[in-house]
Amino acid sequence: SYVLTQSPSVSVAPGQTARIPCGGHNIGHKNVHWYQQKPGQAPVLVVYDDRNRPSGIPERFSGSNSGDTATLTINRVEAGDEADYFCQVWDSTPDHSYVFGSGTKVTVL
Amino acid sequence: EVQLVEAGGIVVQPGGSLRLSCEASGFAFGDFSMHWVRQAPGKGLEWVSLISWGASSSYYADSVKGRFSISRDDGKNSLYLQMNNLKTEDSALYYCAKAGGDGDYGYYFDFWGQGTQDTVSS
């Protein structure tokens, strides 16, 4: 089955840019989706289909995907962005399934 | 406003059974596929199961195949997960989630409930 690899943690100062990578074999050929999860809360979809933002998600959140790495970028990081971020893809082999990365904890310094 | 409210999580012994439910509102429930996703304490997210709109198809993660069964009642706007032969590793917060994206099953999860905690322990 398909495997997504995420770094455990990323630290960033307020106002700077956070880049959160998600690795997978030829992930550029798949559509990648990203979720933000704050402590004690349910996940929230922040980017879908590599680069699209749902209604209500700030423009500071953006995504890209090429080769073996997809990236969620958070511009002008705020204290409220501190959370776990999970990437996710749909996989058809061996059967219909949905795969998550292990998550990256973003800490705002 | 889309709302998903889960219920049914309790403490159960290994080998026991449990039925989770999720009541949906704020969207045309019968028109969308629905999922269960779980999260063990301090761990990441794990997809559990999918049921298509119309309930014609269902899929399961290998870790629960043969033990869990997903169903839905569109008249009650409700999603269910019957969990049998529970193991300690099934202890988790179980979320119901609405399918997002094109196709019969969607490719991501655009709305989530707050989750219901299931603890399997002797």
PDB file of C-alpha atoms in Angstrom:
ATOM      1  CA  SER A   1       0.000   0.000   0.000  1.00  0.00           C
ATOM      2  CA  TYR A   2       1.022   3.589  -0.562  1.00  0.00           C
ATOM      3  CA  VAL A   3       3.142   5.325   2.088  1.00  0.00           C
ATOM      4  CA  LEU A   4       3.244   9.043   2.919  1.00  0.00           C
ATOM      5  CA  THR A   5       6.208  10.392   4.896  1.00  0.00           C
ATOM      6  CA  GLN A   6       6.083  13.541   7.020  1.00  0.00           C
ATOM      7  CA  SER A   7       8.664  15.123   9.314  1.00  0.00           C
ATOM      8  CA  PRO A   8       7.572  15.033  12.965  1.00  0.00           C
ATOM      9  CA  SER A   9       7.964  18.746  13.619  1.00  0.00           C
ATOM     10  CA  VAL A  10       8.571  22.160  12.126  1.00  0.00           C
ATOM     11  CA  SER A  11       9.279  25.348  14.082  1.00  0.00           C
ATOM     12  CA  VAL A  12       8.692  28.817  12.697  1.00  0.00           C
ATOM     13  CA  ALA A  13       8.703  32.366  14.033  1.00  0.00           C
ATOM     14  CA  PRO A  14       5.572  34.500  13.775  1.00  0.00           C
ATOM     15  CA  GLY A  15       5.354  36.305  10.452  1.00  0.00           C
ATOM     16  CA  GLN A  16       7.673  33.849   8.723  1.00  0.00           C
ATOM     17  CA  THR A  17       6.847  31.067   6.271  1.00  0.00           C
ATOM     18  CA  ALA A  18       6.291  27.431   7.269  1.00  0.00           C
ATOM     19  CA  ARG A  19       6.811  24.736   4.667  1.00  0.00           C
ATOM     20  CA  ILE A  20       5.499  21.279   5.515  1.00  0.00           C
ATOM     21  CA  PRO A  21       6.653  18.506   3.162  1.00  0.00           C
ATOM     22  CA  CYS A  22       4.854  15.234   2.472  1.00  0.00           C
ATOM     23  CA  GLY A  23       6.833  12.560   0.631  1.00  0.00           C
ATOM     24  CA  GLY A  24       5.567   9.673  -1.470  1.00  0.00           C
ATOM     25  CA  HIS A  25       6.611   7.719  -4.543  1.00  0.00           C
ATOM     26  CA  ASN A  26       5.535   9.787  -7.577  1.00  0.00           C
ATOM     27  CA  ILE A  27       3.163  11.718  -5.349  1.00  0.00           C
ATOM     28  CA  GLY A  28       3.071  14.367  -8.071  1.00  0.00           C
ATOM     29  CA  HIS A  29       0.795  12.006  -9.989  1.00  0.00           C
ATOM     30  CA  LYS A  30      -1.738  11.974  -7.168  1.00  0.00           C
ATOM     31  CA  ASN A  31      -4.040  14.603  -5.678  1.00  0.00           C
ATOM     32  CA  VAL A  32      -2.926  15.559  -2.173  1.00  0.00           C
ATOM     33  CA  HIS A  33      -5.144  16.928   0.558  1.00  0.00           C
ATOM     34  CA  TRP A  34      -4.138  18.615   3.824  1.00  0.00           C
ATOM     35  CA  TYR A  35      -5.787  18.792   7.244  1.00  0.00           C
ATOM     36  CA  GLN A  36      -5.093  21.008  10.246  1.00  0.00           C
ATOM     37  CA  GLN A  37      -5.793  19.566  13.700  1.00  0.00           C
ATOM     38  CA  LYS A  38      -5.534  21.711  16.820  1.00  0.00           C
ATOM     39  CA  PRO A  39      -5.340  20.045  20.260  1.00  0.00           C
ATOM     40  CA  GLY A  40      -8.650  18.547  21.339  1.00  0.00           C
ATOM     41  CA  GLN A  41     -10.346  19.403  18.048  1.00  0.00           C
ATOM     42  CA  ALA A  42     -11.401  17.523  14.939  1.00  0.00           C
ATOM     43  CA  PRO A  43      -9.320  17.845  11.760  1.00  0.00           C
ATOM     44  CA  VAL A  44     -10.178  20.647   9.349  1.00  0.00           C
ATOM     45  CA  LEU A  45      -9.561  20.473   5.605  1.00  0.00           C
ATOM     46  CA  VAL A  46      -7.257  23.350   4.618  1.00  0.00           C
ATOM     47  CA  VAL A  47      -6.149  22.358   1.089  1.00  0.00           C
ATOM     48  CA  TYR A  48      -7.656  19.867  -1.362  1.00  0.00           C
ATOM     49  CA  ASP A  49      -6.549  18.630  -4.772  1.00  0.00           C
ATOM     50  CA  ASP A  50      -2.982  19.847  -4.222  1.00  0.00           C
ATOM     51  CA  ARG A  51      -3.656  23.585  -4.145  1.00  0.00           C
ATOM     52  CA  ASN A  52      -7.328  24.477  -3.632  1.00  0.00           C
ATOM     53  CA  ARG A  53      -8.623  26.102  -0.448  1.00  0.00           C
ATOM     54  CA  PRO A  54     -12.080  25.391   0.989  1.00  0.00           C
ATOM     55  CA  SER A  55     -14.291  28.332   1.807  1.00  0.00           C
ATOM     56  CA  GLY A  56     -13.119  30.109   4.954  1.00  0.00           C
ATOM     57  CA  ILE A  57      -9.474  29.018   4.784  1.00  0.00           C
ATOM     58  CA  PRO A  58      -7.115  32.026   4.634  1.00  0.00           C
ATOM     59  CA  GLU A  59      -5.096  32.701   1.505  1.00  0.00           C
ATOM     60  CA  ARG A  60      -1.981  32.295   3.661  1.00  0.00           C
ATOM     61  CA  PHE A  61      -2.414  28.545   3.208  1.00  0.00           C
ATOM     62  CA  SER A  62      -1.277  27.133  -0.130  1.00  0.00           C
ATOM     63  CA  GLY A  63      -0.184  23.817  -1.563  1.00  0.00           C
ATOM     64  CA  SER A  64       2.044  22.444  -4.280  1.00  0.00           C
ATOM     65  CA  ASN A  65       2.857  18.964  -5.549  1.00  0.00           C
ATOM     66  CA  SER A  66       5.565  17.669  -7.866  1.00  0.00           C
ATOM     67  CA  GLY A  67       7.807  14.649  -8.202  1.00  0.00           C
ATOM     68  CA  ASP A  68       8.061  12.814  -4.906  1.00  0.00           C
ATOM     69  CA  THR A  69       7.074  15.709  -2.611  1.00  0.00           C
ATOM     70  CA  ALA A  70       3.916  17.666  -1.880  1.00  0.00           C
ATOM     71  CA  THR A  71       4.211  20.791   0.266  1.00  0.00           C
ATOM     72  CA  LEU A  72       1.805  22.777   2.395  1.00  0.00           C
ATOM     73  CA  THR A  73       3.000  26.369   2.796  1.00  0.00           C
ATOM     74  CA  ILE A  74       1.756  28.741   5.454  1.00  0.00           C
ATOM     75  CA  ASN A  75       2.729  32.371   4.805  1.00  0.00           C
ATOM     76  CA  ARG A  76       2.878  35.012   7.519  1.00  0.00           C
ATOM     77  CA  VAL A  77       2.501  32.422  10.257  1.00  0.00           C
ATOM     78  CA  GLU A  78       0.335  33.340  13.238  1.00  0.00           C
ATOM     79  CA  ALA A  79       0.185  31.861  16.736  1.00  0.00           C
ATOM     80  CA  GLY A  80      -3.199  30.347  15.856  1.00  0.00           C
ATOM     81  CA  ASP A  81      -1.591  28.225  13.132  1.00  0.00           C
ATOM     82  CA  GLU A  82       0.117  26.062  15.743  1.00  0.00           C
ATOM     83  CA  ALA A  83      -1.308  22.601  15.118  1.00  0.00           C
ATOM     84  CA  ASP A  84      -0.700  19.160  13.640  1.00  0.00           C
ATOM     85  CA  TYR A  85      -0.908  18.984   9.846  1.00  0.00           C
ATOM     86  CA  PHE A  86      -1.680  15.749   7.999  1.00  0.00           C
ATOM     87  CA  CYS A  87      -1.371  15.048   4.276  1.00  0.00           C
ATOM     88  CA  GLN A  88      -3.687  12.489   2.640  1.00  0.00           C
ATOM     89  CA  VAL A  89      -4.167  10.767  -0.708  1.00  0.00           C
ATOM     90  CA  TRP A  90      -6.599   8.297  -2.191  1.00  0.00           C
ATOM     91  CA  ASP A  91      -5.083   4.974  -3.221  1.00  0.00           C
ATOM     92  CA  SER A  92      -6.554   2.351  -5.519  1.00  0.00           C
ATOM     93  CA  THR A  93      -4.146  -0.473  -4.773  1.00  0.00           C
ATOM     94  CA  PRO A  94      -4.762  -3.109  -3.662  1.00  0.00           C
ATOM     95  CA  ASP A  95      -8.256  -1.804  -2.964  1.00  0.00           C
ATOM     96  CA  HIS A  96     -10.071   1.484  -2.540  1.00  0.00           C
ATOM     97  CA  SER A  97      -8.444   3.195   0.457  1.00  0.00           C
ATOM     98  CA  TYR A  98      -7.363   6.520   1.907  1.00  0.00           C
ATOM     99  CA  VAL A  99      -3.844   7.053   3.212  1.00  0.00           C
ATOM    100  CA  PHE A 100      -2.672   9.646   5.740  1.00  0.00           C
ATOM    101  CA  GLY A 101       0.810  10.835   6.517  1.00  0.00           C
ATOM    102  CA  SER A 102       1.956  10.566  10.130  1.00  0.00           C
ATOM    103  CA  GLY A 103       1.535  14.285  10.703  1.00  0.00           C
ATOM    104  CA  THR A 104       3.787  17.298  11.305  1.00  0.00           C
ATOM    105  CA  LYS A 105       3.566  19.367  14.454  1.00  0.00           C
ATOM    106  CA  VAL A 106       3.984  23.058  13.620  1.00  0.00           C
ATOM    107  CA  THR A 107       5.276  25.067  16.553  1.00  0.00           C
ATOM    108  CA  VAL A 108       5.137  28.861  16.442  1.00  0.00           C
ATOM    109  CA  LEU A 109       8.118  30.202  18.378  1.00  0.00           C
TER     110      LEU A 109
ATOM    111  CA  GLU B   1     -24.120  24.561   8.277  1.00  0.00           C
ATOM    112  CA  VAL B   2     -22.873  20.985   8.033  1.00  0.00           C
ATOM    113  CA  GLN B   3     -22.974  19.166  11.362  1.00  0.00           C
ATOM    114  CA  LEU B   4     -21.895  15.623  12.171  1.00  0.00           C
ATOM    115  CA  VAL B   5     -22.533  14.327  15.687  1.00  0.00           C
ATOM    116  CA  GLU B   6     -21.143  10.965  16.737  1.00  0.00           C
ATOM    117  CA  ALA B   7     -22.342   8.834  19.647  1.00  0.00           C
ATOM    118  CA  GLY B   8     -21.909   5.377  21.105  1.00  0.00           C
ATOM    119  CA  GLY B   9     -18.362   5.235  22.363  1.00  0.00           C
ATOM    120  CA  ILE B  10     -17.934   3.462  25.685  1.00  0.00           C
ATOM    121  CA  VAL B  11     -15.517   1.149  27.506  1.00  0.00           C
ATOM    122  CA  VAL B  12     -15.772  -2.425  26.231  1.00  0.00           C
ATOM    123  CA  GLN B  13     -13.794  -5.600  26.912  1.00  0.00           C
ATOM    124  CA  PRO B  14     -11.630  -7.273  24.261  1.00  0.00           C
ATOM    125  CA  GLY B  15     -13.773  -9.511  22.090  1.00  0.00           C
ATOM    126  CA  GLY B  16     -16.810  -7.361  22.719  1.00  0.00           C
ATOM    127  CA  SER B  17     -19.012  -5.408  20.318  1.00  0.00           C
ATOM    128  CA  LEU B  18     -19.984  -1.800  19.936  1.00  0.00           C
ATOM    129  CA  ARG B  19     -22.138   0.230  17.559  1.00  0.00           C
ATOM    130  CA  LEU B  20     -21.250   3.827  16.776  1.00  0.00           C
ATOM    131  CA  SER B  21     -23.664   6.258  15.206  1.00  0.00           C
ATOM    132  CA  CYS B  22     -23.322   9.616  13.489  1.00  0.00           C
ATOM    133  CA  GLU B  23     -26.239  11.973  12.877  1.00  0.00           C
ATOM    134  CA  ALA B  24     -25.815  14.419  10.003  1.00  0.00           C
ATOM    135  CA  SER B  25     -27.501  17.718   9.255  1.00  0.00           C
ATOM    136  CA  GLY B  26     -27.027  20.748   7.045  1.00  0.00           C
ATOM    137  CA  PHE B  27     -26.584  18.888   3.746  1.00  0.00           C
ATOM    138  CA  ALA B  28     -28.359  16.312   1.558  1.00  0.00           C
ATOM    139  CA  PHE B  29     -27.032  13.290   3.432  1.00  0.00           C
ATOM    140  CA  GLY B  30     -28.355  10.728   0.954  1.00  0.00           C
ATOM    141  CA  ASP B  31     -26.369  12.300  -1.893  1.00  0.00           C
ATOM    142  CA  PHE B  32     -22.935  11.777  -0.359  1.00  0.00           C
ATOM    143  CA  SER B  33     -20.635   8.929   0.536  1.00  0.00           C
ATOM    144  CA  MET B  34     -19.569   8.848   4.178  1.00  0.00           C
ATOM    145  CA  HIS B  35     -16.527   7.649   6.081  1.00  0.00           C
ATOM    146  CA  TRP B  36     -15.269   6.626   9.487  1.00  0.00           C
ATOM    147  CA  VAL B  37     -11.744   7.716  10.446  1.00  0.00           C
ATOM    148  CA  ARG B  38     -10.087   6.946  13.774  1.00  0.00           C
ATOM    149  CA  GLN B  39      -7.260   8.350  15.850  1.00  0.00           C
ATOM    150  CA  ALA B  40      -5.584   6.433  18.663  1.00  0.00           C
ATOM    151  CA  PRO B  41      -4.474   8.542  21.645  1.00  0.00           C
ATOM    152  CA  GLY B  42      -1.479  10.665  20.672  1.00  0.00           C
ATOM    153  CA  LYS B  43      -1.340   9.095  17.214  1.00  0.00           C
ATOM    154  CA  GLY B  44      -2.170  10.010  13.650  1.00  0.00           C
ATOM    155  CA  LEU B  45      -5.293   9.553  11.562  1.00  0.00           C
ATOM    156  CA  GLU B  46      -6.331   6.161  10.158  1.00  0.00           C
ATOM    157  CA  TRP B  47      -9.100   5.706   7.617  1.00  0.00           C
ATOM    158  CA  VAL B  48     -11.468   2.922   8.714  1.00  0.00           C
ATOM    159  CA  SER B  49     -14.365   2.546   6.305  1.00  0.00           C
ATOM    160  CA  LEU B  50     -16.416   4.071   3.500  1.00  0.00           C
ATOM    161  CA  ILE B  51     -20.020   3.619   2.437  1.00  0.00           C
ATOM    162  CA  SER B  52     -21.187   4.985  -0.873  1.00  0.00           C
ATOM    163  CA  TRP B  53     -24.248   7.146  -1.388  1.00  0.00           C
ATOM    164  CA  GLY B  54     -27.098   4.723  -1.899  1.00  0.00           C
ATOM    165  CA  ALA B  55     -25.189   2.136   0.191  1.00  0.00           C
ATOM    166  CA  SER B  56     -24.336   0.067  -2.887  1.00  0.00           C
ATOM    167  CA  SER B  57     -20.641  -0.200  -1.970  1.00  0.00           C
ATOM    168  CA  SER B  58     -18.515  -0.290   1.160  1.00  0.00           C
ATOM    169  CA  TYR B  59     -14.791  -0.552   1.784  1.00  0.00           C
ATOM    170  CA  TYR B  60     -12.693  -1.250   4.847  1.00  0.00           C
ATOM    171  CA  ALA B  61      -9.127  -0.854   6.039  1.00  0.00           C
ATOM    172  CA  ASP B  62      -7.297  -4.163   6.293  1.00  0.00           C
ATOM    173  CA  SER B  63      -7.007  -3.675  10.071  1.00  0.00           C
ATOM    174  CA  VAL B  64     -10.780  -3.922  10.532  1.00  0.00           C
ATOM    175  CA  LYS B  65     -11.897  -6.029   7.562  1.00  0.00           C
ATOM    176  CA  GLY B  66     -14.138  -8.897   8.639  1.00  0.00           C
ATOM    177  CA  ARG B  67     -14.788  -7.361  12.066  1.00  0.00           C
ATOM    178  CA  PHE B  68     -16.400  -3.977  11.323  1.00  0.00           C
ATOM    179  CA  SER B  69     -19.496  -3.230   9.252  1.00  0.00           C
ATOM    180  CA  ILE B  70     -20.587   0.186   8.003  1.00  0.00           C
ATOM    181  CA  SER B  71     -24.199   1.069   7.228  1.00  0.00           C
ATOM    182  CA  ARG B  72     -26.446   4.065   6.771  1.00  0.00           C
ATOM    183  CA  ASP B  73     -30.109   5.072   7.137  1.00  0.00           C
ATOM    184  CA  ASP B  74     -30.805   7.947   4.780  1.00  0.00           C
ATOM    185  CA  GLY B  75     -34.293   8.427   6.240  1.00  0.00           C
ATOM    186  CA  LYS B  76     -32.680   9.227   9.583  1.00  0.00           C
ATOM    187  CA  ASN B  77     -29.641  11.047   8.134  1.00  0.00           C
ATOM    188  CA  SER B  78     -27.499   8.622  10.082  1.00  0.00           C
ATOM    189  CA  LEU B  79     -24.298   6.642   9.617  1.00  0.00           C
ATOM    190  CA  TYR B  80     -23.351   3.609  11.682  1.00  0.00           C
ATOM    191  CA  LEU B  81     -20.310   1.472  12.440  1.00  0.00           C
ATOM    192  CA  GLN B  82     -20.848  -1.973  13.945  1.00  0.00           C
ATOM    193  CA  MET B  83     -17.620  -3.124  15.565  1.00  0.00           C
ATOM    194  CA  ASN B  84     -17.270  -6.781  16.560  1.00  0.00           C
ATOM    195  CA  ASN B  85     -14.461  -8.828  18.081  1.00  0.00           C
ATOM    196  CA  LEU B  86     -12.863  -5.661  19.373  1.00  0.00           C
ATOM    197  CA  LYS B  87      -9.158  -5.559  20.131  1.00  0.00           C
ATOM    198  CA  THR B  88      -7.198  -3.242  22.399  1.00  0.00           C
ATOM    199  CA  GLU B  89      -5.671  -1.651  19.314  1.00  0.00           C
ATOM    200  CA  ASP B  90      -9.148  -0.521  18.268  1.00  0.00           C
ATOM    201  CA  SER B  91      -9.174   1.975  21.144  1.00  0.00           C
ATOM    202  CA  ALA B  92      -9.424   5.375  19.481  1.00  0.00           C
ATOM    203  CA  LEU B  93     -11.437   8.487  18.867  1.00  0.00           C
ATOM    204  CA  TYR B  94     -13.759   7.645  15.978  1.00  0.00           C
ATOM    205  CA  TYR B  95     -14.742  10.442  13.610  1.00  0.00           C
ATOM    206  CA  CYS B  96     -17.422  10.358  10.971  1.00  0.00           C
ATOM    207  CA  ALA B  97     -16.557  12.417   7.940  1.00  0.00           C
ATOM    208  CA  LYS B  98     -18.346  13.539   4.800  1.00  0.00           C
ATOM    209  CA  ALA B  99     -16.800  12.609   1.470  1.00  0.00           C
ATOM    210  CA  GLY B 100     -15.536  15.500  -0.599  1.00  0.00           C
ATOM    211  CA  GLY B 101     -14.580  15.708  -4.253  1.00  0.00           C
ATOM    212  CA  ASP B 102     -15.794  14.199  -7.480  1.00  0.00           C
ATOM    213  CA  GLY B 103     -16.667  10.609  -8.204  1.00  0.00           C
ATOM    214  CA  ASP B 104     -18.914   8.194  -6.406  1.00  0.00           C
ATOM    215  CA  TYR B 105     -16.812   8.033  -3.256  1.00  0.00           C
ATOM    216  CA  GLY B 106     -14.930  11.347  -3.136  1.00  0.00           C
ATOM    217  CA  TYR B 107     -11.237  11.610  -2.543  1.00  0.00           C
ATOM    218  CA  TYR B 108     -10.973  13.562   0.699  1.00  0.00           C
ATOM    219  CA  PHE B 109     -12.937  14.484   3.827  1.00  0.00           C
ATOM    220  CA  ASP B 110     -14.470  17.938   3.748  1.00  0.00           C
ATOM    221  CA  PHE B 111     -16.366  17.930   7.054  1.00  0.00           C
ATOM    222  CA  TRP B 112     -15.707  16.027  10.277  1.00  0.00           C
ATOM    223  CA  GLY B 113     -17.630  15.382  13.459  1.00  0.00           C
ATOM    224  CA  GLN B 114     -16.103  15.917  16.896  1.00  0.00           C
ATOM    225  CA  GLY B 115     -15.581  12.198  17.413  1.00  0.00           C
ATOM    226  CA  THR B 116     -16.644   9.565  19.936  1.00  0.00           C
ATOM    227  CA  GLN B 117     -14.153   7.754  22.155  1.00  0.00           C
ATOM    228  CA  ASP B 118     -14.034   3.962  22.139  1.00  0.00           C
ATOM    229  CA  THR B 119     -11.866   2.250  24.735  1.00  0.00           C
ATOM    230  CA  VAL B 120     -11.206  -1.497  24.586  1.00  0.00           C
ATOM    231  CA  SER B 121      -9.786  -2.705  27.860  1.00  0.00           C
ATOM    232  CA  SER B 122     -10.102  -5.600  30.267  1.00  0.00           C
TER     233      SER B 122
END
